Amino acid sequence: MKTMNRFHRRSLLTGAAGLLAGGFVEWLGLRGDFDHRDSVPRPRDARARYLKSIDALAAGDDAIVHVGHSTHLLSLGGARVLTDPWFYDPAHGGMRHTRGPAVRAEDAGPLDLIAITHEHPDHLDPMALDRLDKRALCVLPSATLAARVRALGFDQVEHLAPYRSLEHAGVRVTAVPALHDVHEVGYVLEHDAARVYFAGDTAVHGDLQVIAERFTPTAAILPVDGTRLRGDRRWVMDPAEAADAARVLGAALVMPSHADARFTDPVLRLWAEVIDGAAGDFAARVAQLPGVRCAVPAPGERVKLNPA
Ligand SMILES: [Zn+2]
């Protein structure tokens, strides 16, 4: 009984410390200099690579073009879907990125759908959304976030609870559960034989098996950088967890995301932990899985979903 009490007390203390630390990191990240200067060093050739990829999409191949961080342009049956738009640093919690985005938000091109997993500003950035194609339908995880995006001038905005679907521009979008320090959903995006699971920014969770059985994804985009506050639990998969998720999901193609962010604030650097070389580590682990192809595209690079 004594042991149980001690354990219980320790859990409570750890939880409270985690909440306090989380709040402090948010405050650090969102204070003064969160001015959205377009300060991300865009690789010289990334824009040209992106524009070439976009041209190639006109041929009608289903493909994923990596923009940067968790932002990807999916082409499914000719429909264009953008995931979790991030285009500016400093991003959430004083984050800066070592790669991407491939282009400026205003150069992302025509869009049919924008799928947003959660409210963190490296996934939902009002300034980036304001510069994207507002003819697109935005899909969000809650009515509150939907209202926020509608206020930016998007006419078509929907929110989906886990396992609810909608169809738009020939793409079936289903929200699926995710586990993060704020409310989040992932998405499965389907057109014909292509079934892409975009996990967002999630920790490992029990519904991965359900997603595998219900949707048999053909491709999965998984977060790998293992971001956490020291002493707190991990809210983003690390490379080993993401590789295990890839094994459970059984998709023939997997792609790491959320792998190029670094904290620059000295306090945050001490406190928040991000795994260096996470994408390479993930790729090496996935190489051990039979029949699974791992793509680690550069910003602007296109990965075909149905290679000939
Ligand atoms: Zn997040």
GROMACS .gro file of N, CA and C in nm, residues 106-174:
model
  207
  106GLU      N    1   0.309   3.145  -5.069
  106GLU     CA    2   0.232   3.197  -5.183
  106GLU      C    3   0.268   3.129  -5.314
  107ASP      N    4   0.377   3.051  -5.315
  107ASP     CA    5   0.417   2.979  -5.436
  107ASP      C    6   0.382   2.830  -5.432
  108ALA      N    7   0.305   2.790  -5.330
  108ALA     CA    8   0.274   2.647  -5.316
  108ALA      C    9   0.188   2.596  -5.431
  109GLY      N   10   0.112   2.686  -5.495
  109GLY     CA   11   0.032   2.647  -5.611
  109GLY      C   12  -0.112   2.617  -5.575
  110PRO      N   13  -0.193   2.579  -5.677
  110PRO     CA   14  -0.335   2.553  -5.652
  110PRO      C   15  -0.356   2.432  -5.561
  111LEU      N   16  -0.454   2.445  -5.471
  111LEU     CA   17  -0.480   2.337  -5.375
  111LEU      C   18  -0.629   2.303  -5.373
  112ASP      N   19  -0.661   2.175  -5.353
  112ASP     CA   20  -0.799   2.132  -5.336
  112ASP      C   21  -0.834   2.110  -5.189
  113LEU      N   22  -0.734   2.066  -5.113
  113LEU     CA   23  -0.759   2.028  -4.974
  113LEU      C   24  -0.639   2.066  -4.888
  114ILE      N   25  -0.666   2.110  -4.765
  114ILE     CA   26  -0.557   2.132  -4.669
  114ILE      C   27  -0.597   2.053  -4.543
  115ALA      N   28  -0.513   1.956  -4.505
  115ALA     CA   29  -0.545   1.870  -4.390
  115ALA      C   30  -0.455   1.909  -4.274
  116ILE      N   31  -0.518   1.953  -4.164
  116ILE     CA   32  -0.442   2.004  -4.048
  116ILE      C   33  -0.469   1.914  -3.927
  117THR      N   34  -0.360   1.870  -3.862
  117THR     CA   35  -0.376   1.771  -3.754
  117THR      C   36  -0.399   1.834  -3.617
  118HIS      N   37  -0.335   1.950  -3.590
  118HIS     CA   38  -0.350   2.010  -3.456
  118HIS      C   39  -0.304   2.155  -3.458
  119GLU      N   40  -0.320   2.220  -3.343
  119GLU     CA   41  -0.307   2.365  -3.338
  119GLU      C   42  -0.165   2.417  -3.326
  120HIS      N   43  -0.065   2.333  -3.299
  120HIS     CA   44   0.070   2.386  -3.282
  120HIS      C   45   0.112   2.464  -3.407
  121PRO      N   46   0.178   2.580  -3.387
  121PRO     CA   47   0.202   2.668  -3.501
  121PRO      C   48   0.302   2.617  -3.604
  122ASP      N   49   0.371   2.506  -3.575
  122ASP     CA   50   0.451   2.446  -3.683
  122ASP      C   51   0.365   2.351  -3.768
  123HIS      N   52   0.233   2.350  -3.740
  123HIS     CA   53   0.139   2.267  -3.817
  123HIS      C   54   0.019   2.349  -3.863
  124LEU      N   55  -0.017   2.448  -3.785
  124LEU     CA   56  -0.128   2.538  -3.820
  124LEU      C   57  -0.077   2.679  -3.797
  125ASP      N   58  -0.032   2.743  -3.903
  125ASP     CA   59   0.024   2.877  -3.892
  125ASP      C   60  -0.067   2.973  -3.969
  126PRO      N   61  -0.141   3.061  -3.899
  126PRO     CA   62  -0.235   3.149  -3.969
  126PRO      C   63  -0.171   3.231  -4.079
  127MET      N   64  -0.046   3.274  -4.058
  127MET     CA   65   0.018   3.357  -4.160
  127MET      C   66   0.042   3.276  -4.288
  128ALA      N   67   0.080   3.150  -4.272
  128ALA     CA   68   0.100   3.064  -4.390
  128ALA      C   69  -0.034   3.036  -4.457
  129LEU      N   70  -0.135   3.001  -4.376
  129LEU     CA   71  -0.267   2.971  -4.433
  129LEU      C   72  -0.322   3.090  -4.512
  130ASP      N   73  -0.297   3.209  -4.459
  130ASP     CA   74  -0.347   3.330  -4.523
  130ASP      C   75  -0.289   3.349  -4.663
  131ARG      N   76  -0.175   3.285  -4.689
  131ARG     CA   77  -0.109   3.302  -4.819
  131ARG      C   78  -0.127   3.182  -4.911
  132LEU      N   79  -0.204   3.084  -4.866
  132LEU     CA   80  -0.229   2.965  -4.950
  132LEU      C   81  -0.357   2.983  -5.031
  133ASP      N   82  -0.383   2.890  -5.122
  133ASP     CA   83  -0.500   2.893  -5.209
  133ASP      C   84  -0.628   2.877  -5.126
  134LYS      N   85  -0.708   2.985  -5.113
  134LYS     CA   86  -0.825   2.981  -5.025
  134LYS      C   87  -0.947   2.915  -5.088
  135ARG      N   88  -0.931   2.864  -5.211
  135ARG     CA   89  -1.039   2.784  -5.270
  135ARG      C   90  -1.038   2.642  -5.213
  136ALA      N   91  -0.930   2.607  -5.142
  136ALA     CA   92  -0.916   2.471  -5.088
  136ALA      C   93  -1.013   2.449  -4.972
  137LEU      N   94  -1.055   2.323  -4.956
  137LEU     CA   95  -1.131   2.284  -4.837
  137LEU      C   96  -1.031   2.254  -4.724
  138CYS      N   97  -1.049   2.319  -4.609
  138CYS     CA   98  -0.961   2.293  -4.493
  138CYS      C   99  -1.030   2.193  -4.400
  139VAL      N  100  -0.957   2.089  -4.361
  139VAL     CA  101  -1.010   1.990  -4.267
  139VAL      C  102  -0.929   2.001  -4.138
  140LEU      N  103  -1.002   2.011  -4.025
  140LEU     CA  104  -0.937   2.033  -3.894
  140LEU      C  105  -0.995   1.937  -3.790
  141PRO      N  106  -0.926   1.927  -3.674
  141PRO     CA  107  -0.974   1.832  -3.573
  141PRO      C  108  -1.082   1.885  -3.479
  142SER      N  109  -1.116   2.015  -3.484
  142SER     CA  110  -1.217   2.065  -3.390
  142SER      C  111  -1.290   2.187  -3.448
  143ALA      N  112  -1.409   2.213  -3.392
  143ALA     CA  113  -1.490   2.327  -3.436
  143ALA      C  114  -1.418   2.458  -3.404
  144THR      N  115  -1.344   2.462  -3.292
  144THR     CA  116  -1.273   2.584  -3.252
  144THR      C  117  -1.168   2.621  -3.356
  145LEU      N  118  -1.090   2.521  -3.398
  145LEU     CA  119  -0.987   2.548  -3.499
  145LEU      C  120  -1.051   2.580  -3.634
  146ALA      N  121  -1.163   2.512  -3.664
  146ALA     CA  122  -1.232   2.540  -3.790
  146ALA      C  123  -1.275   2.687  -3.795
  147ALA      N  124  -1.325   2.739  -3.683
  147ALA     CA  125  -1.369   2.879  -3.679
  147ALA      C  126  -1.250   2.972  -3.701
  148ARG      N  127  -1.136   2.936  -3.643
  148ARG     CA  128  -1.015   3.018  -3.657
  148ARG      C  129  -0.973   3.027  -3.804
  149VAL      N  130  -0.983   2.915  -3.875
  149VAL     CA  131  -0.941   2.912  -4.015
  149VAL      C  132  -1.046   2.980  -4.104
  150ARG      N  133  -1.174   2.964  -4.070
  150ARG     CA  134  -1.279   3.031  -4.146
  150ARG      C  135  -1.260   3.182  -4.140
  151ALA      N  136  -1.217   3.232  -4.025
  151ALA     CA  137  -1.196   3.377  -4.007
  151ALA      C  138  -1.086   3.431  -4.099
  152LEU      N  139  -1.001   3.341  -4.150
  152LEU     CA  140  -0.894   3.385  -4.241
  152LEU      C  141  -0.947   3.404  -4.383
  153GLY      N  142  -1.073   3.361  -4.409
  153GLY     CA  143  -1.129   3.382  -4.541
  153GLY      C  144  -1.148   3.254  -4.622
  154PHE      N  145  -1.126   3.138  -4.559
  154PHE     CA  146  -1.157   3.012  -4.628
  154PHE      C  147  -1.308   2.989  -4.619
  155ASP      N  148  -1.373   2.962  -4.733
  155ASP     CA  149  -1.518   2.939  -4.734
  155ASP      C  150  -1.553   2.796  -4.697
  156GLN      N  151  -1.465   2.704  -4.735
  156GLN     CA  152  -1.493   2.562  -4.711
  156GLN      C  153  -1.404   2.512  -4.597
  157VAL      N  154  -1.466   2.490  -4.482
  157VAL     CA  155  -1.391   2.445  -4.365
  157VAL      C  156  -1.474   2.337  -4.293
  158GLU      N  157  -1.413   2.225  -4.263
  158GLU     CA  158  -1.483   2.116  -4.195
  158GLU      C  159  -1.398   2.067  -4.079
  159HIS      N  160  -1.464   2.012  -3.977
  159HIS     CA  161  -1.386   1.943  -3.874
  159HIS      C  162  -1.434   1.799  -3.862
  160LEU      N  163  -1.340   1.711  -3.833
  160LEU     CA  164  -1.371   1.568  -3.830
  160LEU      C  165  -1.327   1.507  -3.698
  161ALA      N  166  -1.415   1.428  -3.637
  161ALA     CA  167  -1.379   1.346  -3.520
  161ALA      C  168  -1.314   1.218  -3.573
  162PRO      N  169  -1.238   1.148  -3.487
  162PRO     CA  170  -1.175   1.023  -3.532
  162PRO      C  171  -1.275   0.926  -3.595
  163TYR      N  172  -1.233   0.869  -3.705
  163TYR     CA  173  -1.306   0.771  -3.786
  163TYR      C  174  -1.427   0.831  -3.857
  164ARG      N  175  -1.438   0.963  -3.865
  164ARG     CA  176  -1.539   1.027  -3.950
  164ARG      C  177  -1.470   1.066  -4.081
  165SER      N  178  -1.546   1.061  -4.191
  165SER     CA  179  -1.488   1.083  -4.324
  165SER      C  180  -1.565   1.192  -4.399
  166LEU      N  181  -1.501   1.245  -4.501
  166LEU     CA  182  -1.569   1.326  -4.602
  166LEU      C  183  -1.502   1.300  -4.735
  167GLU      N  184  -1.571   1.336  -4.843
  167GLU     CA  185  -1.512   1.323  -4.976
  167GLU      C  186  -1.504   1.458  -5.040
  168HIS      N  187  -1.391   1.485  -5.103
  168HIS     CA  188  -1.374   1.614  -5.170
  168HIS      C  189  -1.275   1.597  -5.284
  169ALA      N  190  -1.309   1.651  -5.400
  169ALA     CA  191  -1.223   1.646  -5.519
  169ALA      C  192  -1.175   1.503  -5.548
  170GLY      N  193  -1.261   1.407  -5.521
  170GLY     CA  194  -1.228   1.267  -5.552
  170GLY      C  195  -1.142   1.200  -5.446
  171VAL      N  196  -1.114   1.271  -5.336
  171VAL     CA  197  -1.031   1.213  -5.228
  171VAL      C  198  -1.120   1.188  -5.106
  172ARG      N  199  -1.108   1.069  -5.051
  172ARG     CA  200  -1.180   1.039  -4.927
  172ARG      C  201  -1.085   1.067  -4.810
  173VAL      N  202  -1.128   1.153  -4.719
  173VAL     CA  203  -1.046   1.193  -4.604
  173VAL      C  204  -1.109   1.137  -4.477
  174THR      N  205  -1.035   1.058  -4.403
  174THR     CA  206  -1.085   1.006  -4.276
  174THR      C  207  -0.991   1.049  -4.164
   0.00000   0.00000   0.00000
